[in-house]
CSV table of C-alpha atoms in Angstrom, one decimal:
chain,number,residue,atom,x,y,z
A,1,MET,CA,126.7,81.5,96.2
A,2,ASN,CA,125.6,78.6,94.1
A,3,GLY,CA,124.8,74.7,94.5
A,4,VAL,CA,125.0,73.6,98.2
A,5,ALA,CA,124.4,77.1,99.6
A,6,ALA,CA,121.3,77.7,97.8
A,7,GLY,CA,119.6,74.5,99.0
A,8,LEU,CA,121.0,74.6,102.6
A,9,PRO,CA,121.7,78.1,104.0
A,10,ALA,CA,125.1,78.4,105.5
A,11,ARG,CA,125.1,79.6,109.2
A,12,SER,CA,126.3,83.0,108.0
A,13,GLU,CA,123.1,83.4,106.0
A,14,THR,CA,120.5,82.5,108.9
A,15,TRP,CA,122.4,84.2,111.7
A,16,PRO,CA,121.5,87.7,110.5
A,17,MET,CA,117.8,86.6,110.4
A,18,TYR,CA,117.7,85.2,114.0
A,19,ARG,CA,119.8,88.3,115.2
A,20,SER,CA,117.3,90.8,113.7
A,21,MET,CA,114.1,89.0,114.6
A,22,VAL,CA,115.3,88.4,118.2
A,23,GLY,CA,116.8,91.9,118.5
A,24,ILE,CA,113.6,93.5,117.4
A,25,GLY,CA,111.5,91.1,119.5
A,26,LEU,CA,113.3,92.0,122.6
A,27,LEU,CA,113.3,95.8,122.1
A,28,CYS,CA,109.6,95.7,121.3
A,29,GLY,CA,109.0,93.7,124.3
A,30,LEU,CA,110.8,96.2,126.6
A,31,LEU,CA,109.0,99.0,125.0
A,32,LEU,CA,105.5,97.4,125.5
A,33,VAL,CA,106.5,96.6,129.4
A,34,GLY,CA,107.4,100.1,129.7
A,35,ALA,CA,104.3,101.4,128.2
A,36,PHE,CA,102.3,99.0,130.2
A,37,GLN,CA,103.8,100.0,133.4
A,38,ILE,CA,103.4,103.6,133.0
A,39,THR,CA,99.7,103.4,131.9
A,40,LYS,CA,98.5,100.8,134.2
A,41,PRO,CA,97.9,103.1,137.4
A,42,ILE,CA,96.2,105.6,135.3
A,43,ILE,CA,94.0,103.0,133.6
A,44,GLU,CA,93.0,101.6,136.8
A,45,ARG,CA,92.3,105.0,138.1
A,46,ASN,CA,90.1,105.9,135.1
A,47,GLN,CA,88.2,102.7,135.7
A,48,ALA,CA,87.7,103.3,139.1
A,49,GLU,CA,86.6,106.9,138.5
A,50,ALA,CA,84.1,105.7,135.8
A,51,LEU,CA,82.6,103.1,138.2
A,52,ALA,CA,82.2,105.9,140.9
A,53,ARG,CA,80.6,108.2,138.6
A,54,ALA,CA,78.2,105.2,137.7
A,55,ILE,CA,77.4,104.6,141.3
A,56,PHE,CA,76.5,108.3,142.1
A,57,GLN,CA,74.6,108.4,138.8
A,58,VAL,CA,72.2,105.4,139.7
A,59,LEU,CA,71.9,106.5,143.4
A,60,PRO,CA,71.4,110.3,142.9
A,61,GLU,CA,71.3,111.1,146.7
A,62,ALA,CA,74.6,109.2,147.4
A,63,ALA,CA,77.7,111.2,148.6
A,64,SER,CA,79.9,108.1,149.2
A,65,SER,CA,80.1,104.3,148.4
A,66,LYS,CA,81.5,101.3,149.9
A,67,THR,CA,82.0,98.1,148.1
A,68,PHE,CA,80.4,94.6,149.6
A,69,ALA,CA,81.0,91.0,148.8
A,70,LEU,CA,78.1,88.7,148.7
A,71,GLY,CA,79.2,85.5,150.8
A,72,ASP,CA,77.9,82.0,150.5
A,73,ASP,CA,75.6,82.5,153.5
A,74,GLY,CA,73.7,85.2,151.6
A,75,ARG,CA,75.2,87.9,153.9
A,76,PHE,CA,77.0,91.2,152.6
A,77,THR,CA,80.4,92.0,154.1
A,78,ILE,CA,82.7,95.0,153.4
A,79,LEU,CA,85.3,94.1,150.9
A,80,GLU,CA,89.0,95.0,151.4
A,81,GLY,CA,91.2,95.2,148.6
A,82,GLN,CA,90.5,93.7,145.0
A,83,PRO,CA,87.5,91.4,144.4
A,84,VAL,CA,88.7,87.8,143.5
A,85,GLY,CA,85.6,86.1,142.0
A,86,GLN,CA,83.0,87.3,144.6
A,87,THR,CA,79.7,89.0,143.5
A,88,ILE,CA,80.2,92.6,144.4
A,89,VAL,CA,77.5,95.3,145.2
A,90,TYR,CA,78.0,98.9,146.2
A,91,GLY,CA,76.4,100.4,149.2
A,92,GLY,CA,75.6,104.2,148.7
A,93,TYR,CA,75.5,106.6,151.5
A,94,ASP,CA,74.6,110.3,151.9
A,95,ALA,CA,76.4,113.1,153.6
A,96,THR,CA,75.3,112.0,157.1
A,97,GLY,CA,76.2,108.4,156.5
A,98,ARG,CA,72.7,107.1,156.0
A,99,LEU,CA,72.2,104.3,153.6
A,100,VAL,CA,70.3,105.7,150.4
A,101,GLY,CA,70.5,102.6,148.2
A,102,VAL,CA,72.5,99.7,146.8
A,103,ALA,CA,74.3,99.7,143.3
A,104,VAL,CA,74.4,96.4,141.6
A,105,GLU,CA,76.0,95.5,138.2
A,106,ALA,CA,74.1,93.3,135.9
A,107,ALA,CA,74.6,91.9,132.2
A,108,GLY,CA,72.7,90.2,129.7
A,109,MET,CA,72.4,89.7,126.0
A,110,GLY,CA,71.3,92.8,124.0
A,111,TYR,CA,70.5,93.1,120.2
A,112,GLN,CA,74.3,92.6,119.1
A,113,ASP,CA,76.4,91.7,122.3
A,114,THR,CA,76.4,91.6,126.1
A,115,ILE,CA,75.0,94.8,127.6
A,116,ARG,CA,76.6,95.5,131.2
A,117,LEU,CA,74.9,97.9,133.3
A,118,LEU,CA,74.7,99.2,136.9
A,119,TYR,CA,71.4,100.0,138.7
A,120,GLY,CA,70.8,101.6,141.9
A,121,TYR,CA,68.1,99.9,144.3
A,122,SER,CA,66.5,102.2,146.9
A,123,ALA,CA,65.2,100.2,149.7
A,124,GLU,CA,63.0,103.0,151.0
A,125,ASN,CA,61.0,103.5,147.9
A,126,ASP,CA,61.0,99.8,146.9
A,127,ALA,CA,62.3,100.9,143.8
A,128,ILE,CA,65.0,101.1,141.3
A,129,ALA,CA,66.5,104.7,141.4
A,130,GLY,CA,68.6,104.9,138.1
A,131,ILE,CA,70.4,102.9,135.7
A,132,GLN,CA,73.6,103.5,133.8
A,133,VAL,CA,74.8,101.3,130.8
A,134,LEU,CA,78.4,100.5,131.4
A,135,ASP,CA,79.1,98.5,128.0
A,136,SER,CA,77.0,98.0,125.2
A,137,LYS,CA,77.4,97.7,121.4
A,138,GLU,CA,73.8,98.3,120.5
A,139,THR,CA,73.1,99.8,117.1
A,140,PRO,CA,74.3,103.4,116.9
A,141,GLY,CA,71.2,105.8,116.4
A,142,LEU,CA,68.7,103.2,117.4
A,143,GLY,CA,69.5,100.9,120.2
A,144,ASP,CA,72.2,103.0,121.8
A,145,LYS,CA,69.4,105.3,122.7
A,146,ILE,CA,69.3,103.0,125.8
A,147,GLN,CA,72.3,104.9,127.2
A,148,PHE,CA,71.2,108.4,126.8
A,149,ASP,CA,67.7,109.0,125.7
A,150,PRO,CA,66.2,111.0,128.6
A,151,GLU,CA,62.7,109.8,128.2
A,152,PHE,CA,63.8,106.2,128.3
A,153,LEU,CA,66.0,106.7,131.3
A,154,ALA,CA,63.1,108.6,133.1
A,155,ASN,CA,61.6,104.9,133.3
A,156,PHE,CA,64.2,104.0,135.9
A,157,ALA,CA,63.8,107.3,138.2
A,158,ARG,CA,61.5,105.2,140.3
A,159,LEU,CA,60.9,101.8,138.7
A,160,ASP,CA,58.9,99.7,141.3
A,161,VAL,CA,60.4,96.4,142.4
A,162,THR,CA,58.2,95.8,145.6
A,163,LEU,CA,58.6,92.3,146.9
A,164,ALA,CA,55.8,89.7,147.2
A,165,GLU,CA,54.5,88.9,150.4
A,166,ASP,CA,56.8,86.1,151.2
A,167,GLY,CA,59.9,88.5,150.3
A,168,SER,CA,61.4,85.7,148.0
A,169,ARG,CA,60.6,87.3,144.6
A,170,LEU,CA,59.3,90.5,142.8
A,171,ALA,CA,55.6,91.2,143.2
A,172,HIS,CA,55.5,92.0,139.6
A,173,ASP,CA,58.0,91.1,137.0
A,174,ILE,CA,59.9,94.2,135.3
A,175,VAL,CA,58.6,94.2,131.7
A,176,SER,CA,58.9,96.5,128.7
A,177,VAL,CA,55.8,97.8,127.0
A,178,ARG,CA,55.3,99.4,123.8
A,179,HIS,CA,56.0,103.3,123.7
A,180,GLY,CA,53.4,105.3,125.2
A,181,GLN,CA,51.5,102.2,126.7
A,182,LYS,CA,53.1,102.4,130.3
A,183,THR,CA,50.5,102.1,132.9
A,184,GLU,CA,52.2,100.4,135.9
A,185,ALA,CA,55.2,101.6,137.9
A,186,TRP,CA,57.1,98.3,137.1
A,187,GLN,CA,56.8,98.7,133.4
A,188,ILE,CA,59.3,100.2,131.1
A,189,ASP,CA,58.3,102.6,128.2
A,190,ALA,CA,60.2,101.0,125.4
A,191,ILE,CA,62.0,103.1,122.7
A,192,THR,CA,60.3,103.3,119.3
A,193,GLY,CA,62.8,101.4,116.9
A,194,ALA,CA,64.8,100.0,119.7
A,195,THR,CA,62.3,97.2,121.0
A,196,VAL,CA,65.0,94.5,121.3
A,197,SER,CA,67.3,96.6,123.2
A,198,SER,CA,64.5,98.0,125.5
A,199,ASN,CA,63.4,94.3,126.1
A,200,ALA,CA,67.1,93.4,127.0
A,201,ILE,CA,67.3,96.1,129.6
A,202,ALA,CA,63.9,94.9,131.2
A,203,ASN,CA,65.1,91.3,131.2
A,204,ILE,CA,68.5,92.0,132.6
A,205,LEU,CA,66.9,94.1,135.4
A,206,ASN,CA,64.2,91.4,136.2
A,207,LYS,CA,66.7,88.6,136.4
A,208,SER,CA,69.2,90.6,138.4
A,209,ALA,CA,66.4,92.3,140.6
A,210,THR,CA,64.9,89.0,141.2
A,211,ARG,CA,68.1,87.5,142.7
A,212,PHE,CA,69.3,90.7,144.5
A,213,VAL,CA,66.5,92.6,145.7
A,214,PRO,CA,65.2,89.8,148.1
A,215,ALA,CA,68.9,89.2,149.1
A,216,ILE,CA,69.5,92.8,149.9
A,217,ARG,CA,66.1,93.3,151.7
A,218,ALA,CA,66.7,90.5,153.9
A,219,HIS,CA,70.2,91.7,155.0
A,220,LEU,CA,69.8,95.6,154.9
A,221,ASP,CA,71.5,95.8,158.1
A,222,ASP,CA,74.7,94.3,156.7
A,223,PHE,CA,75.0,97.6,154.8
A,224,ARG,CA,73.9,99.8,157.8
A,225,GLU,CA,76.1,98.4,160.5
A,226,THR,CA,79.2,99.8,158.8
A,227,GLU,CA,78.2,103.4,159.2
B,1,MET,CA,121.9,108.6,101.6
B,2,ALA,CA,119.1,109.4,99.2
B,3,ASP,CA,118.2,106.0,97.7
B,4,GLN,CA,115.8,107.7,95.4
B,5,PRO,CA,115.9,110.8,93.3
B,6,GLU,CA,116.0,113.9,95.4
B,7,THR,CA,112.7,115.6,96.0
B,8,PRO,CA,112.5,118.7,98.5
B,9,PRO,CA,111.6,117.0,102.0
B,10,ILE,CA,108.5,119.1,102.4
B,11,ASP,CA,107.2,117.3,99.4
B,12,GLU,CA,107.2,114.0,101.2
B,13,LEU,CA,104.8,115.8,103.8
B,14,LEU,CA,102.5,117.3,101.5
B,15,LYS,CA,102.0,114.6,99.0
B,16,GLY,CA,100.1,112.4,101.5
B,17,LEU,CA,97.6,115.3,102.0
B,18,TRP,CA,96.1,115.3,98.6
B,19,ARG,CA,98.1,114.2,95.6
B,20,GLU,CA,98.9,110.7,97.1
B,21,ASN,CA,96.1,110.8,99.9
B,22,PRO,CA,95.9,107.3,101.1
B,23,VAL,CA,92.2,107.0,101.3
B,24,PHE,CA,90.9,109.2,98.4
B,25,ILE,CA,93.7,108.6,95.8
B,26,HIS,CA,95.1,105.1,96.8
B,27,VAL,CA,91.8,103.9,98.3
B,28,LEU,CA,93.7,102.1,101.1
B,29,GLY,CA,92.6,101.6,104.8
B,30,CYS,CA,88.8,101.4,103.9
B,31,CYS,CA,87.9,99.3,107.0
B,32,PRO,CA,88.7,101.8,109.5
B,33,THR,CA,87.6,104.8,107.3
B,34,LEU,CA,84.0,103.2,107.0
B,35,ALA,CA,83.8,101.9,110.6
B,36,VAL,CA,85.0,104.6,112.7
B,37,SER,CA,83.8,107.6,110.8
B,38,ASN,CA,80.2,107.8,112.4
B,39,THR,CA,81.2,110.8,114.4
B,40,ALA,CA,83.8,113.6,114.0
B,41,ARG,CA,85.3,112.9,117.4
B,42,ASN,CA,85.9,109.1,116.6
B,43,ALA,CA,87.0,110.0,113.2
B,44,LEU,CA,89.6,112.3,114.6
B,45,ALA,CA,90.8,110.0,117.3
B,46,MET,CA,91.2,107.1,115.0
B,47,GLY,CA,93.2,109.4,112.4
B,48,LEU,CA,95.5,110.7,115.4
B,49,ALA,CA,96.2,107.2,116.6
B,50,THR,CA,96.9,105.9,113.1
B,51,LEU,CA,99.1,109.0,112.5
B,52,PHE,CA,101.2,108.2,115.6
B,53,VAL,CA,101.6,104.6,114.5
B,54,LEU,CA,102.6,105.5,111.1
B,55,VAL,CA,105.0,108.2,112.0
B,56,GLY,CA,106.6,105.8,114.8
B,57,SER,CA,106.8,102.7,112.6
B,58,ASN,CA,108.1,104.6,109.4
B,59,ALA,CA,110.9,106.1,111.5
B,60,VAL,CA,112.0,102.8,113.3
B,61,ILE,CA,111.7,100.8,110.2
B,62,SER,CA,113.6,103.3,108.3
B,63,SER,CA,116.4,103.1,110.9
B,64,ILE,CA,116.6,99.4,111.0
B,65,ARG,CA,116.4,99.0,107.0
B,66,LYS,CA,120.1,98.3,106.9
B,67,PHE,CA,120.3,95.5,109.3
B,68,VAL,CA,117.1,93.6,108.6
B,69,PRO,CA,117.7,90.6,105.9
B,70,GLN,CA,115.2,90.6,103.1
B,71,GLN,CA,113.6,87.3,104.3
B,72,VAL,CA,112.4,88.6,107.5
B,73,ARG,CA,111.6,92.0,106.8
B,74,MET,CA,107.8,91.8,106.8
B,75,ALA,CA,107.8,89.9,110.2
B,76,SER,CA,110.0,92.7,111.4
B,77,TYR,CA,107.7,95.5,110.3
B,78,ILE,CA,104.6,93.7,111.7
B,79,LEU,CA,106.6,93.4,115.0
B,80,VAL,CA,107.3,97.1,115.0
B,81,ILE,CA,103.8,98.1,114.0
B,82,ALA,CA,102.2,95.9,116.5
B,83,THR,CA,104.4,97.4,119.3
B,84,PHE,CA,103.4,100.9,118.4
B,85,VAL,CA,99.6,99.8,118.0
B,86,THR,CA,99.7,98.3,121.6
B,87,ILE,CA,101.3,101.5,123.0
B,88,VAL,CA,98.5,103.5,121.3
B,89,ASP,CA,96.1,101.0,122.8
B,90,TYR,CA,97.2,101.6,126.2
B,91,ALA,CA,97.6,105.3,125.7
B,92,ILE,CA,94.0,105.7,124.6
B,93,GLN,CA,92.7,103.7,127.6
B,94,ALA,CA,94.8,106.0,130.0
B,95,ILE,CA,93.3,109.3,128.2
B,96,SER,CA,89.7,108.2,128.0
B,97,LEU,CA,87.7,105.1,128.6
B,98,ASP,CA,84.8,106.6,126.7
B,99,LEU,CA,86.9,107.0,123.6
B,100,TYR,CA,88.4,103.6,124.0
B,101,ARG,CA,84.9,102.0,124.1
B,102,ALA,CA,83.9,104.1,121.0
B,103,LEU,CA,86.7,103.0,119.1
B,104,GLY,CA,86.3,99.3,120.2
B,105,ALA,CA,88.2,96.6,118.4
B,106,PHE,CA,89.6,99.1,115.6
B,107,ILE,CA,92.6,100.3,117.6
B,108,ALA,CA,94.1,96.8,117.6
B,109,LEU,CA,93.0,96.4,113.9
B,110,ILE,CA,95.5,99.4,113.0
B,111,VAL,CA,98.2,96.6,112.9
B,112,VAL,CA,96.6,95.4,109.7
B,113,ASN,CA,95.7,98.8,108.2
B,114,CYS,CA,97.5,98.5,105.0
B,115,ILE,CA,98.5,102.1,104.7
B,116,ILE,CA,101.0,101.5,107.5
B,117,LEU,CA,102.6,98.3,106.1
B,118,GLY,CA,102.3,100.0,102.7
B,119,ARG,CA,104.2,103.0,103.8
B,120,ALA,CA,106.8,100.9,105.6
B,121,GLU,CA,107.4,98.5,102.5
B,122,ALA,CA,107.0,101.3,99.8
B,123,PHE,CA,108.7,104.1,101.5
B,124,ALA,CA,110.2,103.6,104.8
B,125,SER,CA,112.3,100.6,103.7
B,126,LYS,CA,114.1,102.6,101.0
B,127,ASN,CA,114.4,106.2,102.6
B,128,THR,CA,116.4,107.9,105.3
B,129,VAL,CA,114.7,108.3,108.9
B,130,ALA,CA,114.0,111.9,108.5
B,131,ARG,CA,112.1,111.5,105.0
B,132,SER,CA,110.3,108.3,106.5
B,133,ALA,CA,109.0,110.2,109.5
B,134,LEU,CA,107.8,113.1,107.4
B,135,ASP,CA,106.1,110.8,104.9
B,136,GLY,CA,104.5,109.2,107.9
B,137,VAL,CA,103.3,112.7,109.1
B,138,GLY,CA,101.9,113.3,105.7
B,139,MET,CA,100.1,110.0,105.1
B,140,GLY,CA,98.7,110.2,108.6
B,141,LEU,CA,97.2,113.7,108.1
B,142,GLY,CA,96.1,112.8,105.0
B,143,PHE,CA,94.1,109.6,106.4
B,144,CYS,CA,93.1,111.9,109.5
B,145,LEU,CA,91.8,114.4,107.0
B,146,ALA,CA,89.8,111.8,105.0
B,147,LEU,CA,88.2,110.2,108.1
B,148,LEU,CA,87.2,113.7,109.2
B,149,CYS,CA,85.7,114.5,105.8
B,150,LEU,CA,83.5,111.5,106.5
B,151,GLY,CA,82.9,111.9,110.0
B,152,VAL,CA,81.7,115.3,109.7
B,153,VAL,CA,79.3,114.6,107.1
B,154,ARG,CA,77.8,111.6,108.8
B,155,GLU,CA,77.7,113.2,112.3
B,156,VAL,CA,75.9,116.5,111.0
B,157,LEU,CA,73.4,114.3,109.0
B,158,GLY,CA,73.0,111.5,111.3
B,159,TYR,CA,72.9,113.1,114.7
B,160,GLY,CA,72.6,116.8,113.8
B,161,THR,CA,75.6,117.6,115.8
B,162,LEU,CA,79.2,118.5,115.2
B,163,PHE,CA,81.8,117.1,117.6
B,164,GLY,CA,78.8,116.7,120.1
B,165,VAL,CA,77.6,120.2,119.6
B,166,SER,CA,74.1,120.5,118.5
B,167,LEU,CA,73.6,122.3,115.2
B,168,PHE,CA,69.9,122.2,114.3
B,169,GLY,CA,68.4,122.2,117.8
B,170,GLU,CA,66.2,119.7,119.4
B,171,ARG,CA,63.7,119.4,116.5
B,172,TYR,CA,66.0,117.8,114.1
B,173,GLN,CA,65.1,114.3,113.4
B,174,GLY,CA,68.7,112.4,112.9
B,175,TRP,CA,69.2,110.6,109.5
B,176,VAL,CA,70.0,107.3,111.2
B,177,VAL,CA,71.1,105.6,107.9
B,178,MET,CA,74.2,108.0,107.9
B,179,ILE,CA,75.4,106.6,111.3
B,180,LEU,CA,74.9,102.8,110.4
B,181,PRO,CA,77.7,101.1,108.0
B,182,SER,CA,75.5,101.8,104.8
B,183,GLY,CA,75.9,105.5,105.5
B,184,GLY,CA,79.6,105.0,105.6
B,185,PHE,CA,79.5,103.5,102.2
B,186,LEU,CA,77.3,106.3,100.9
B,187,THR,CA,79.5,109.0,102.2
B,188,PHE,CA,82.5,107.4,101.1
B,189,ALA,CA,81.2,106.9,97.5
B,190,ALA,CA,80.3,110.7,97.5
B,191,TRP,CA,83.8,111.8,98.6
B,192,ILE,CA,85.5,109.4,96.1
B,193,LEU,CA,83.3,110.8,93.4
B,194,PHE,CA,84.1,114.3,94.5
B,195,ALA,CA,87.7,113.6,94.7
B,196,ASN,CA,88.1,111.9,91.2
B,197,TRP,CA,86.2,115.0,89.8
B,198,LEU,CA,88.6,117.3,91.4
B,199,ARG,CA,91.4,115.3,90.0
B,200,LYS,CA,90.1,115.2,86.5
B,201,ARG,CA,89.6,118.9,86.5
B,202,GLY,CA,93.2,119.4,87.7
B,203,ALA,CA,94.4,117.4,85.0
B,204,SER,CA,92.6,118.8,82.1
B,205,SER,CA,93.4,122.3,83.1
């Protein structure tokens, strides 16, 4: 092997490279498709279960749930099959089939990354009945307390979202206040050391509730008719 | 088939645990070691995921070492490693979504964990399948052990819990810095110090 062969590899030298790369690539591809096919139904089931758990968490009285899509006309219709780009909310019903509340997903910027959460709206109480953080990357030990700190989560057991008289917006914006200074039912008592994350939760809830609470309130029958 | 001087096979397994521990002695794979060791559970999960990838890729790379031309060996290794990492990624999603969220991007980053490519290049490409698999198990367990060492210390000090079980009762005020990245560096430094002291003492006696 010298001279010409070194500068311009002969076919016999490149062939093993192609052969091994393509061969390994194909085999790996097959393995990946196999792994994907096996785990896909399990992963989907896990995600559905996690969502169902979250719905029952934010609507403690609910025993079953139905998925609704928000149409262009502002009305909610039961969604069959997989959602494709529609806005989705979940109706929660107790054992007798009575509507106990509507669970809505909301998202917004936190301290480090987007926080996604689910909250339950109870029309009977004009209040948020619970929240569950679905996805967040808040600082461990500080901001991540928004997910499990019992004192903080107690804020959302009955967070007032009464509508203004014309029914188009909230009577009071949801705001977070410094720890220990909560005086009104629409205020959130922030976590010490996690002010930004607490504010983020308040902003996410306020923005989403301003949009959804009037919409849900105006068409409560959409959820009841399906009983 | 032995391409290297013969050592007892069990030695390939044991060397990774301490004598050639990938984290404490070789100081490889520091990125996941620092990032995913904030709780013992995360550390164990990350360690096991890496162990699986290491054993799988070592075995496969060893079995194809005679067919793969020198020029494309790195590309082939990375392909094999990436395949195993993706399988682990799916598997963890199927096992627990919570765990998947906790480990975050670090599962995908196992691909570039230098322990794995290091073992592929330094060991699996020169040794039999059985020995390479054993080497993978040993190195993987060593990595697991190192992550657990960090994870246990950081979780106990930072949260006052071990594997989620409360140790000191409700009144314990967590040492937040231990859960943050800086706590990872502090704990890592302390363990390296300890490992070096142990090694020095072993060498002098």
